Short mmCIF file of C-alpha atoms in Angstrom, two decimals:
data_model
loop_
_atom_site.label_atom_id
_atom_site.label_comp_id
_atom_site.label_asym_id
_atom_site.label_seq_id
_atom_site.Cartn_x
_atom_site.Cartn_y
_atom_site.Cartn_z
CA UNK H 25 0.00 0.00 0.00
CA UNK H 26 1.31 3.38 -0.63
CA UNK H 27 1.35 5.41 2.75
CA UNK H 28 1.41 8.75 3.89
CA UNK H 29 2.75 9.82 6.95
CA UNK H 30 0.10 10.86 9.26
CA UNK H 31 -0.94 14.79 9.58
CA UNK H 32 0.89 15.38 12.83
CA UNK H 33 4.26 13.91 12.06
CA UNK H 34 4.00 15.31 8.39
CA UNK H 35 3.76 18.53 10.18
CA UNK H 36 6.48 18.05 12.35
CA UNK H 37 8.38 16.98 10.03
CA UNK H 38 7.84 19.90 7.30
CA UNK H 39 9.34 22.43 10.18
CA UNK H 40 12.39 20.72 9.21
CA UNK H 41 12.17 21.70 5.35
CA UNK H 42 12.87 24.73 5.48
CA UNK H 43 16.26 24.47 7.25
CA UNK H 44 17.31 22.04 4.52
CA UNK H 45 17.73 24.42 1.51
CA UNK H 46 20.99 25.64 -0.29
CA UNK H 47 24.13 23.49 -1.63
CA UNK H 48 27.24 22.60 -0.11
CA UNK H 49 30.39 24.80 -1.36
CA UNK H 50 33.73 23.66 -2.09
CA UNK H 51 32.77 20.11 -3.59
CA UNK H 52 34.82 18.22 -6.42
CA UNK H 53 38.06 20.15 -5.62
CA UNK H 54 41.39 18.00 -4.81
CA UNK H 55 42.67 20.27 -1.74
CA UNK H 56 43.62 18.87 1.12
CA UNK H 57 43.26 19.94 5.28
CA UNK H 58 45.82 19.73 8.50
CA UNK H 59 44.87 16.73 10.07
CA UNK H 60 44.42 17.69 14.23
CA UNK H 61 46.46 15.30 16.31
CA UNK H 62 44.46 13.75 19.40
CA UNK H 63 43.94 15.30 22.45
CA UNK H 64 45.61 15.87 25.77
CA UNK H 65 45.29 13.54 28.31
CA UNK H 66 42.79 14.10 31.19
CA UNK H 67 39.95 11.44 31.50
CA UNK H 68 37.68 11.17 34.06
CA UNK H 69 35.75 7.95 35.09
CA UNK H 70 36.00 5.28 32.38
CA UNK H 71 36.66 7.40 29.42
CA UNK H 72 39.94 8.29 28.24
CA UNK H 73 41.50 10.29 25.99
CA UNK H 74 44.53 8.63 24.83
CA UNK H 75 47.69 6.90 26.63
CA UNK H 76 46.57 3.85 25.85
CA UNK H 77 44.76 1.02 28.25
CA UNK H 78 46.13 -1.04 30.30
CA UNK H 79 43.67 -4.01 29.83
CA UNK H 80 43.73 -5.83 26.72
CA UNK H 81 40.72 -5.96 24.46
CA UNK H 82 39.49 -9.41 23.87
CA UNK H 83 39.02 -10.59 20.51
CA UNK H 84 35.26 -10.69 19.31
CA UNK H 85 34.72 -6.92 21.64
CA UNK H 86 32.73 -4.92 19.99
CA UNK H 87 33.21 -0.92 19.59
CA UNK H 88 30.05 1.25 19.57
CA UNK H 89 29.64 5.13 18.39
CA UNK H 90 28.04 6.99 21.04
CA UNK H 91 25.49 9.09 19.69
CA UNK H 92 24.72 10.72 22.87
CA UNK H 93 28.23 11.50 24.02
CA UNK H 94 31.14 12.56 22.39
CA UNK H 95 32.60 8.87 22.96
CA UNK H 96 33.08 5.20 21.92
CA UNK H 97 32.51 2.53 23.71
CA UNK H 98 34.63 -0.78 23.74
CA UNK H 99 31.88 -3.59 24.60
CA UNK H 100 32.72 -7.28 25.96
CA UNK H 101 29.34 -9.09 24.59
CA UNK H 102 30.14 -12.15 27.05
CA UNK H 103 30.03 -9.56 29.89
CA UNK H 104 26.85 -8.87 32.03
CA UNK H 105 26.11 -5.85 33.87
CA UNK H 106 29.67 -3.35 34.32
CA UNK H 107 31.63 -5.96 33.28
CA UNK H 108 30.42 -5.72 29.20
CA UNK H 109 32.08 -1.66 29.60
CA UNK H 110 35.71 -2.13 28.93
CA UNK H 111 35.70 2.10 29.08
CA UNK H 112 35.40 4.53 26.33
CA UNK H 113 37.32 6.83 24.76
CA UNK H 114 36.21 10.78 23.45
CA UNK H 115 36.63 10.71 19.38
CA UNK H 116 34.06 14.25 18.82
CA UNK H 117 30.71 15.28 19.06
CA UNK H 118 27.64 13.05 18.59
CA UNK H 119 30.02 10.14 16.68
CA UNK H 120 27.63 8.17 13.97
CA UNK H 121 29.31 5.50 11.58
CA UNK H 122 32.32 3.52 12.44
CA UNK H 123 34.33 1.74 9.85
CA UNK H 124 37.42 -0.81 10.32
CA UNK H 125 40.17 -1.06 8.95
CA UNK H 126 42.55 -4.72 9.08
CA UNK H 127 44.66 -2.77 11.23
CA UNK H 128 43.43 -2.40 14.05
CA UNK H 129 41.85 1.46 13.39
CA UNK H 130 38.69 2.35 13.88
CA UNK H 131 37.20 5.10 11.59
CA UNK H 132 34.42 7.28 13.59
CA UNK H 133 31.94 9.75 11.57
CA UNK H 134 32.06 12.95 14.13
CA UNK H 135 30.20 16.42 14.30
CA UNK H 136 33.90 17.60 13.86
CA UNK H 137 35.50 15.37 12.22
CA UNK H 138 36.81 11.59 10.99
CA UNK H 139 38.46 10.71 14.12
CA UNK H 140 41.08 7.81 14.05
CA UNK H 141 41.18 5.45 17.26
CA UNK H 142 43.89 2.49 17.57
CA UNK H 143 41.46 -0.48 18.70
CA UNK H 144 44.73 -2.17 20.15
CA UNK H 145 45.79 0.60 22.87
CA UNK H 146 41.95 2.40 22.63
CA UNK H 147 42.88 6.47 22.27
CA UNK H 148 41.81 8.39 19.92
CA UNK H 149 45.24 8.94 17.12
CA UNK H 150 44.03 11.47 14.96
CA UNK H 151 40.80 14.12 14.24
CA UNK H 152 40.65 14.91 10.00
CA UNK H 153 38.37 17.99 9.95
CA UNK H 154 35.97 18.26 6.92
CA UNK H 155 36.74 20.68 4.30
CA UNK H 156 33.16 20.76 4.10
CA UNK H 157 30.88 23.95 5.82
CA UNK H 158 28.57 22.36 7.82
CA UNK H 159 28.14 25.52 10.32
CA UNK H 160 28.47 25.04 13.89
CA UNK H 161 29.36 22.26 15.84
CA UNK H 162 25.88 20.53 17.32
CA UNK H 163 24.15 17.29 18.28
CA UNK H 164 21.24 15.61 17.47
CA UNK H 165 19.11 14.15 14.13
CA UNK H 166 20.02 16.97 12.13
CA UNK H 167 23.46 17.53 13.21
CA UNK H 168 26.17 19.18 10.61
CA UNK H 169 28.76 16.43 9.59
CA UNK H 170 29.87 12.99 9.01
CA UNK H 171 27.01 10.11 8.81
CA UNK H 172 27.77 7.11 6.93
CA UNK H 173 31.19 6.16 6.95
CA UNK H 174 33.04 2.78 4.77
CA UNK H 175 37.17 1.75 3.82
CA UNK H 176 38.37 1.06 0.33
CA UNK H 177 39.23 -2.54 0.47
CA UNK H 178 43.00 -2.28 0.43
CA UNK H 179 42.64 0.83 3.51
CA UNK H 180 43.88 3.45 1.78
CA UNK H 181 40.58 5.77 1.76
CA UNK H 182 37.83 6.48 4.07
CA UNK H 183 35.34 7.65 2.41
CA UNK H 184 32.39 9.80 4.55
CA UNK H 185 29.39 11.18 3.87
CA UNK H 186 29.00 14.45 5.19
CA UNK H 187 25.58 16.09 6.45
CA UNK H 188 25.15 19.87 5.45
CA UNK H 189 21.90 20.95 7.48
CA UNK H 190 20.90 23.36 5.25
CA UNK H 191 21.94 21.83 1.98
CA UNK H 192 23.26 18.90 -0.35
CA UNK H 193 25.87 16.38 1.57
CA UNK H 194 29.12 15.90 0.14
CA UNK H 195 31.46 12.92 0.27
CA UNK H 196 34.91 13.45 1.42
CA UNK H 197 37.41 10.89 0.83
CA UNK H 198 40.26 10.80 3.75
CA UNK H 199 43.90 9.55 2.84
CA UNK H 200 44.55 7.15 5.94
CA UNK H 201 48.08 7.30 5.51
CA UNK H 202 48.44 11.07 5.25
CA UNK H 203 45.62 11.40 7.39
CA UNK H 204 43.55 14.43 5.70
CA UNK H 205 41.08 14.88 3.21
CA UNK H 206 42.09 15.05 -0.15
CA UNK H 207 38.85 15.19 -2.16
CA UNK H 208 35.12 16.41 -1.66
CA UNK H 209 32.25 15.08 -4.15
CA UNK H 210 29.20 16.84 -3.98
CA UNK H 211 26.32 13.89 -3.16
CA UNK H 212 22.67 14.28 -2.11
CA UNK H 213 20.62 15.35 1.07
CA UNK H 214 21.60 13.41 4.64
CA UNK H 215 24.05 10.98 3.57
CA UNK H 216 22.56 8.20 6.16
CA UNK H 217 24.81 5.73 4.76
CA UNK H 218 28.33 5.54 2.95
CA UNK H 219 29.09 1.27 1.46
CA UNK H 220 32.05 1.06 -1.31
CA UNK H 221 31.62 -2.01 -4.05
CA UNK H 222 34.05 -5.16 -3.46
CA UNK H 223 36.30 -4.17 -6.14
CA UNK H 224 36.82 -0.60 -4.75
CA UNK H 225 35.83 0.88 -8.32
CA UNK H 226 32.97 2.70 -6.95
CA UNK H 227 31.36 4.27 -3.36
CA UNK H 228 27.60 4.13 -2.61
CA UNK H 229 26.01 7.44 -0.93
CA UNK H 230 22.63 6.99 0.12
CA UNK H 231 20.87 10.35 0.60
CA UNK H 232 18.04 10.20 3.20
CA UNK H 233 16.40 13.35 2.04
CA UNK H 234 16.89 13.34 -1.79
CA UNK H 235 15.75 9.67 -2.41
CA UNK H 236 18.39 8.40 -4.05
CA UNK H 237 21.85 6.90 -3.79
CA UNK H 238 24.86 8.69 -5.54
CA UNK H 239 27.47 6.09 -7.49
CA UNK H 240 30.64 8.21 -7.54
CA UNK H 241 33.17 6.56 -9.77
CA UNK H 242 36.79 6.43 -7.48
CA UNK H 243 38.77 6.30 -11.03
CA UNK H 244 37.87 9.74 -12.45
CA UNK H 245 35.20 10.98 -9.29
CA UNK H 246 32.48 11.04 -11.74
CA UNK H 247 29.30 11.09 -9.93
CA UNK H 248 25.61 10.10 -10.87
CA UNK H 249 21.87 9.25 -9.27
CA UNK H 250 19.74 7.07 -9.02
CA UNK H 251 16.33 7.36 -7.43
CA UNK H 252 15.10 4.73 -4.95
CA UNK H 253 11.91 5.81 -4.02
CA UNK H 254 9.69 2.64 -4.11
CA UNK H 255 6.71 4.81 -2.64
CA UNK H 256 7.62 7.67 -4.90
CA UNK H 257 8.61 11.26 -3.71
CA UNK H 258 5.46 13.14 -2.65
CA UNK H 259 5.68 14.50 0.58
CA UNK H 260 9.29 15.42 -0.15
CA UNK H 261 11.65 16.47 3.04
CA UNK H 262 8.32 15.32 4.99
CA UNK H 263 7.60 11.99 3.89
CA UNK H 264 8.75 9.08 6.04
CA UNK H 265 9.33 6.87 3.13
CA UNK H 266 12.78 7.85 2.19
CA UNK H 267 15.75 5.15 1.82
CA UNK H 268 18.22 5.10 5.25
CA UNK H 269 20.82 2.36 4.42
CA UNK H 270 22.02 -0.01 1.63
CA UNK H 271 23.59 -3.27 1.70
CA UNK H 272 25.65 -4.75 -0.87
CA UNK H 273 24.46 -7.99 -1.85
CA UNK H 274 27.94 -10.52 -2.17
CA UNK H 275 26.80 -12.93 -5.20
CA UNK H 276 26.39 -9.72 -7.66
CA UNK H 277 26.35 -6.17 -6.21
CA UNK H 278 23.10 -5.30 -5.88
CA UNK H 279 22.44 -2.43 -3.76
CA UNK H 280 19.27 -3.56 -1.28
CA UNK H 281 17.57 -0.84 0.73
CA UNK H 282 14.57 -1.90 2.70
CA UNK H 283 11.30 -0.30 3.04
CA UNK H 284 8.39 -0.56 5.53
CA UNK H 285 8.79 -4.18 5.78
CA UNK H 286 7.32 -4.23 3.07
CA UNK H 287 9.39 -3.34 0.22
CA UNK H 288 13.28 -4.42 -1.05
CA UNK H 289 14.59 -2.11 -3.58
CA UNK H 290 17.29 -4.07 -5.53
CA UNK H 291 19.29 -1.66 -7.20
CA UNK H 292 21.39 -2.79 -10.18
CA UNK H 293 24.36 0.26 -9.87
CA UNK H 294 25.65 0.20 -13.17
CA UNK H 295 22.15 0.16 -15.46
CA UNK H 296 20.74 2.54 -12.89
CA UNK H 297 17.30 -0.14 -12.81
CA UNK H 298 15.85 -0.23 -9.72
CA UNK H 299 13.49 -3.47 -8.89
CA UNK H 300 10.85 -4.13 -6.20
CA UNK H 301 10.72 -7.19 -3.94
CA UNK H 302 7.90 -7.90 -1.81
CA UNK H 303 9.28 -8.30 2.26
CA UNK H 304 6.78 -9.25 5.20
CA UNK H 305 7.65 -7.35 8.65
CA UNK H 306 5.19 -4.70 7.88
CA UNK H 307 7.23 -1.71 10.04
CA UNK H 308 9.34 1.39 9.62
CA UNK H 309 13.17 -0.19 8.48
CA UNK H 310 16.36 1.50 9.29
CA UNK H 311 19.79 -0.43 9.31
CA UNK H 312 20.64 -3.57 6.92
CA UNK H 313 23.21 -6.15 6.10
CA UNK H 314 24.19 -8.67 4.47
CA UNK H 315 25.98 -12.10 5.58
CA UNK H 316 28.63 -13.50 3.19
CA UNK H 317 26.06 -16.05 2.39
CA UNK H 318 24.17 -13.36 1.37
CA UNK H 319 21.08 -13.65 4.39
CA UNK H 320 19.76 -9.99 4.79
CA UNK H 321 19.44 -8.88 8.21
CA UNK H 322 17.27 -5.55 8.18
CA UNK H 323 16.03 -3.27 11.56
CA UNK H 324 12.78 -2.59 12.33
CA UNK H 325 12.62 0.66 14.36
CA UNK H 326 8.44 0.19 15.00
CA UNK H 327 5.17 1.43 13.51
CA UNK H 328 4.76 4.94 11.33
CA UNK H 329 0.96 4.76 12.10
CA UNK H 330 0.52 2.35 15.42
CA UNK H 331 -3.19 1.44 14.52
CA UNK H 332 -1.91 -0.94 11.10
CA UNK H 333 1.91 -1.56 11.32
CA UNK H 334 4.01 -3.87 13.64
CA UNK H 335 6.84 -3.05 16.20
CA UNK H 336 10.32 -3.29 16.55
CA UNK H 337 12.12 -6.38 14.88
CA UNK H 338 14.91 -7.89 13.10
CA UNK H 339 13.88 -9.45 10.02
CA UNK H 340 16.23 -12.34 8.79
CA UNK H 341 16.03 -12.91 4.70
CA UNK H 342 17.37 -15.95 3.09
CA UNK H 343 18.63 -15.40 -0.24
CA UNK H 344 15.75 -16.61 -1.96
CA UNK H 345 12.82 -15.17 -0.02
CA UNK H 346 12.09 -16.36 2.95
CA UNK H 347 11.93 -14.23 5.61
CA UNK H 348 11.91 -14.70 9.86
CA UNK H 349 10.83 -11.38 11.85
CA UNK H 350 12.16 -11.49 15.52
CA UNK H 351 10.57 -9.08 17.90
CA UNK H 352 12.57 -6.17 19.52
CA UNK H 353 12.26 -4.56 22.71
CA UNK H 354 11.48 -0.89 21.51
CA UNK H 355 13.53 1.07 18.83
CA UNK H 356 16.95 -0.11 17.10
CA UNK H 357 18.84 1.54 14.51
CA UNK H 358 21.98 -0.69 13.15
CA UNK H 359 22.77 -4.64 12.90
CA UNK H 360 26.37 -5.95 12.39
CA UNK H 361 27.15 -9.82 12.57
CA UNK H 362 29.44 -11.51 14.47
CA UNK H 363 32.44 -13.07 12.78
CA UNK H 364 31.23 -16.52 12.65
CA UNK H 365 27.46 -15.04 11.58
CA UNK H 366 25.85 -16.72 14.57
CA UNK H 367 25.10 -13.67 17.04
CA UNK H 368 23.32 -9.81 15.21
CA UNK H 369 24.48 -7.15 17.14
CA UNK H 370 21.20 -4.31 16.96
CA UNK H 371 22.10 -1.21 18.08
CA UNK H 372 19.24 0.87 20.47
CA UNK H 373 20.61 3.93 20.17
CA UNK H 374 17.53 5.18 17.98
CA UNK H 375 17.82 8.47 17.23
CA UNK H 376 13.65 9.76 17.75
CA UNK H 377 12.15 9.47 20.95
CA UNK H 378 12.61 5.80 22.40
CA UNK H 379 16.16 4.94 22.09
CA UNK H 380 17.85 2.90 24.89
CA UNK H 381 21.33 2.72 25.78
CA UNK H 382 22.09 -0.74 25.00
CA UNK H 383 22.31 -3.62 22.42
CA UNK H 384 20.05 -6.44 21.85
CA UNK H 385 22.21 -9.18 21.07
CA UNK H 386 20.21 -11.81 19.00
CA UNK H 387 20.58 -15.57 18.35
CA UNK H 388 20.24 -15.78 14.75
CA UNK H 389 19.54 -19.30 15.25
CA UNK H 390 17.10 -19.82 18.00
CA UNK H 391 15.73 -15.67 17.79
CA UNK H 392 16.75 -15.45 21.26
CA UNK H 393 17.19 -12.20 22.24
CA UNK H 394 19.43 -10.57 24.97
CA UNK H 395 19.33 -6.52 25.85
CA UNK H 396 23.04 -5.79 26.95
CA UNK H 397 22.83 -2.23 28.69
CA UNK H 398 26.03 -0.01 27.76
CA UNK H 399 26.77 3.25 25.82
CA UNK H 400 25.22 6.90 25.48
CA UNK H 401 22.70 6.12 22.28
CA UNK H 402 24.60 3.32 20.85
CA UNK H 403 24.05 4.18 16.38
CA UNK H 404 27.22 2.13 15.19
CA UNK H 405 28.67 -0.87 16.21
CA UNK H 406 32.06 -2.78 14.82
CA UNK H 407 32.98 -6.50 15.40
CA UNK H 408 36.61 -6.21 16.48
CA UNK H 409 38.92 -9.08 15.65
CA UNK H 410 37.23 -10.12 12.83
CA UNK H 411 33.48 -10.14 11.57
CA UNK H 412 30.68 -8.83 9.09
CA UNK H 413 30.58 -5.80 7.72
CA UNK H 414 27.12 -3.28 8.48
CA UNK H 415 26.56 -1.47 10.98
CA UNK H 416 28.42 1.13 9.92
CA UNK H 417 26.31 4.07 9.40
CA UNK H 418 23.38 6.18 11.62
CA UNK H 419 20.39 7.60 11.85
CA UNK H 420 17.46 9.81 11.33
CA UNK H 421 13.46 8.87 10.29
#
């Protein structure tokens, strides 16, 4: 069925339209920016600024953006109670996406900045400031500056998609060994979600507010759209039923961005041809991924109109169909696998009114479901040691 959102919320929501008008300046340029060097020491509590930890982090910890805070969180999943918080350490304001890299870095999208943390002696190494104007430093859903976040395959780029509140999003593309931004590509509206193909040719924007995902080309930085709007685009900056994140499908490279529970859009990138599948969990969808055996494990955050759609869930799709919708305690926002593809990590840090700080970790065999209580809004979360990618990118409606 083709929904609207209801009167109150579409009212609510057009407030916010008028605040996103404008372009971003400086885009398609190859400058490049200081990188800032981490902080001074001076932690209080469990957080830390850098000088390493004297604890080691076990393999299989997980590493969570703190949407509420200005911090990451390193998480020990077999832990219950204080012992899951192995401390956190301050990377910038209101941190979104996380990406990592086979060395041991973590890559955190900031309010200020791509901020650099060594997983191995958790502080924070480095802060690249956009070259991007996204206005002052703030918090919240419509913060200025980086959302989505991924790595080039060989860990040369970062590549981040940067929020402008009161215009298009660019996507900056961060040299990890020199540490600073050496290119800006102009994308579209809110880039919720940042995913680069397996051969590294091209990077995946997918733009929240404009309805589309951007395919910039990283051999000549030639960018185009395409429009996923499987609901079309009436309502505009108002409408609920916009695209939030992409996986990339392993067999072929289909881009899949879920919808409603009720539609997949299966994006072919290079024809531009956008397909419909029919899904089942019949609620608003946020965060997706995909298992190497290409299972699709999508977020439900919980009903747009509470009188006809569902709740909260995690919806597990088998390649050819079939799908199994296990219920969530309130609002969640991201799912990342564990390494073996046993365990979904779903993040509760929910952006909207309901979030949790915690994760609900799930059995993806039995559906069991655990709520582990850590973090300050918990968008992102990153499997370190080894595991599946997603996860990687946060939030908005």
């Amino acid at each position: 069925m083709n929904r609207r959102c209801p009167g109150g919320r579409l009212a609510a929501l057009a407030a916010v339209a008028a605040a996103l008008a404008g372009c971003a300046s400086d885009a398609g340029e190859d400058r490049t920016a200081p990188a800032v060097s981490a902080p001074s020491s001076g932690s209080t509590g469990r957080t830390q600024d850098s000088g390493g930890a004297s604890a080691r982090t076990p393999k299989g910890a997980l590493l969570v953006t703190d949407f509420g805070s200005d911090t990451v969180t390193f998480v020990d999943p077999a832990g219950r109670g204080d012992a899951a918080d192995l401390g956190s350490v301050r990377v910038g304001s209101a941190p979104y996406g996380i990406a990592l890299g086979e060395d041991g870095t973590a890559w955190v999208a900031t309010a200020e900045g791509v901020a650099a943390v060594d997983t191995r002696t958790r502080e924070r190494t480095a802060l690249v400031p956009y070259r991007t104007d996204t206005g002052p430093v703030t918090t919240g859903e419509y913060r200025g500056g980086g959302m989505g976040i991924a790595l080039s395959p060989d860990g040369s780029h970062v590549y981040v998609g940067v929020n402008v509140p009161d215009g298009e999003g660019t996507l900056e593309v961060v040299d990890t060994g020199r540490r600073e931004v050496t290119r800006v590509v102009p994308v579209g509206r809110r880039p919720f979600d940042v995913d680069v193909s397996r051969d590294g040719r091209h990077v995946y924007a997918t733009n929240h507010d404009s309805f589309n995902v951007t395919v910039v080309d990283t051999g000549d930085w030639a960018a185009r759209r395409i429009e996923v709007a499987p609901y079309g685009t009436e309502g505009g900056l108002g409408s609920w039923l916009k695209p939030h994140y992409t996986a990339v499908r392993p067999s072929d490279g289909a881009l899949l961005l879920p919808f409603e529970g009720e539609r997949l859009a299966v994006v072919d990138p290079g024809t531009g041809r956008v397909r419909v599948e029919e899904m089942t969990a019949n609620t608003h969808q946020h965060g997706v991924t995909a298992g190497a055996d290409g299972t699709l494990y999508v977020v439900g955050t919980g009903p747009i109109d509470p009188s006809e759609d569902d709740g909260p869930s995690l919806t597990v799709r088998t390649p050819d169909g079939d799908e199994r919708v296990i219920p969530l305690d309130g609002p969640h926002e991201t799912v990342t696998l564990s390494a073996d593809g046993r365990t979904a990590y779903v993040s509760g840090g929910f952006t909207r009114d309901g979030y949790w700080n915690g994760l609900s970790v799930v059995d993806v065999g039995t559906g069991g479901v655990t709520r582990l209580p850590v973090g300050e809004r918990p968008l992102a979360v990153a499997v370190l040691g080894g595991g599946e990618s997603g996860g990687a990118a946060a939030t908005g409606s």
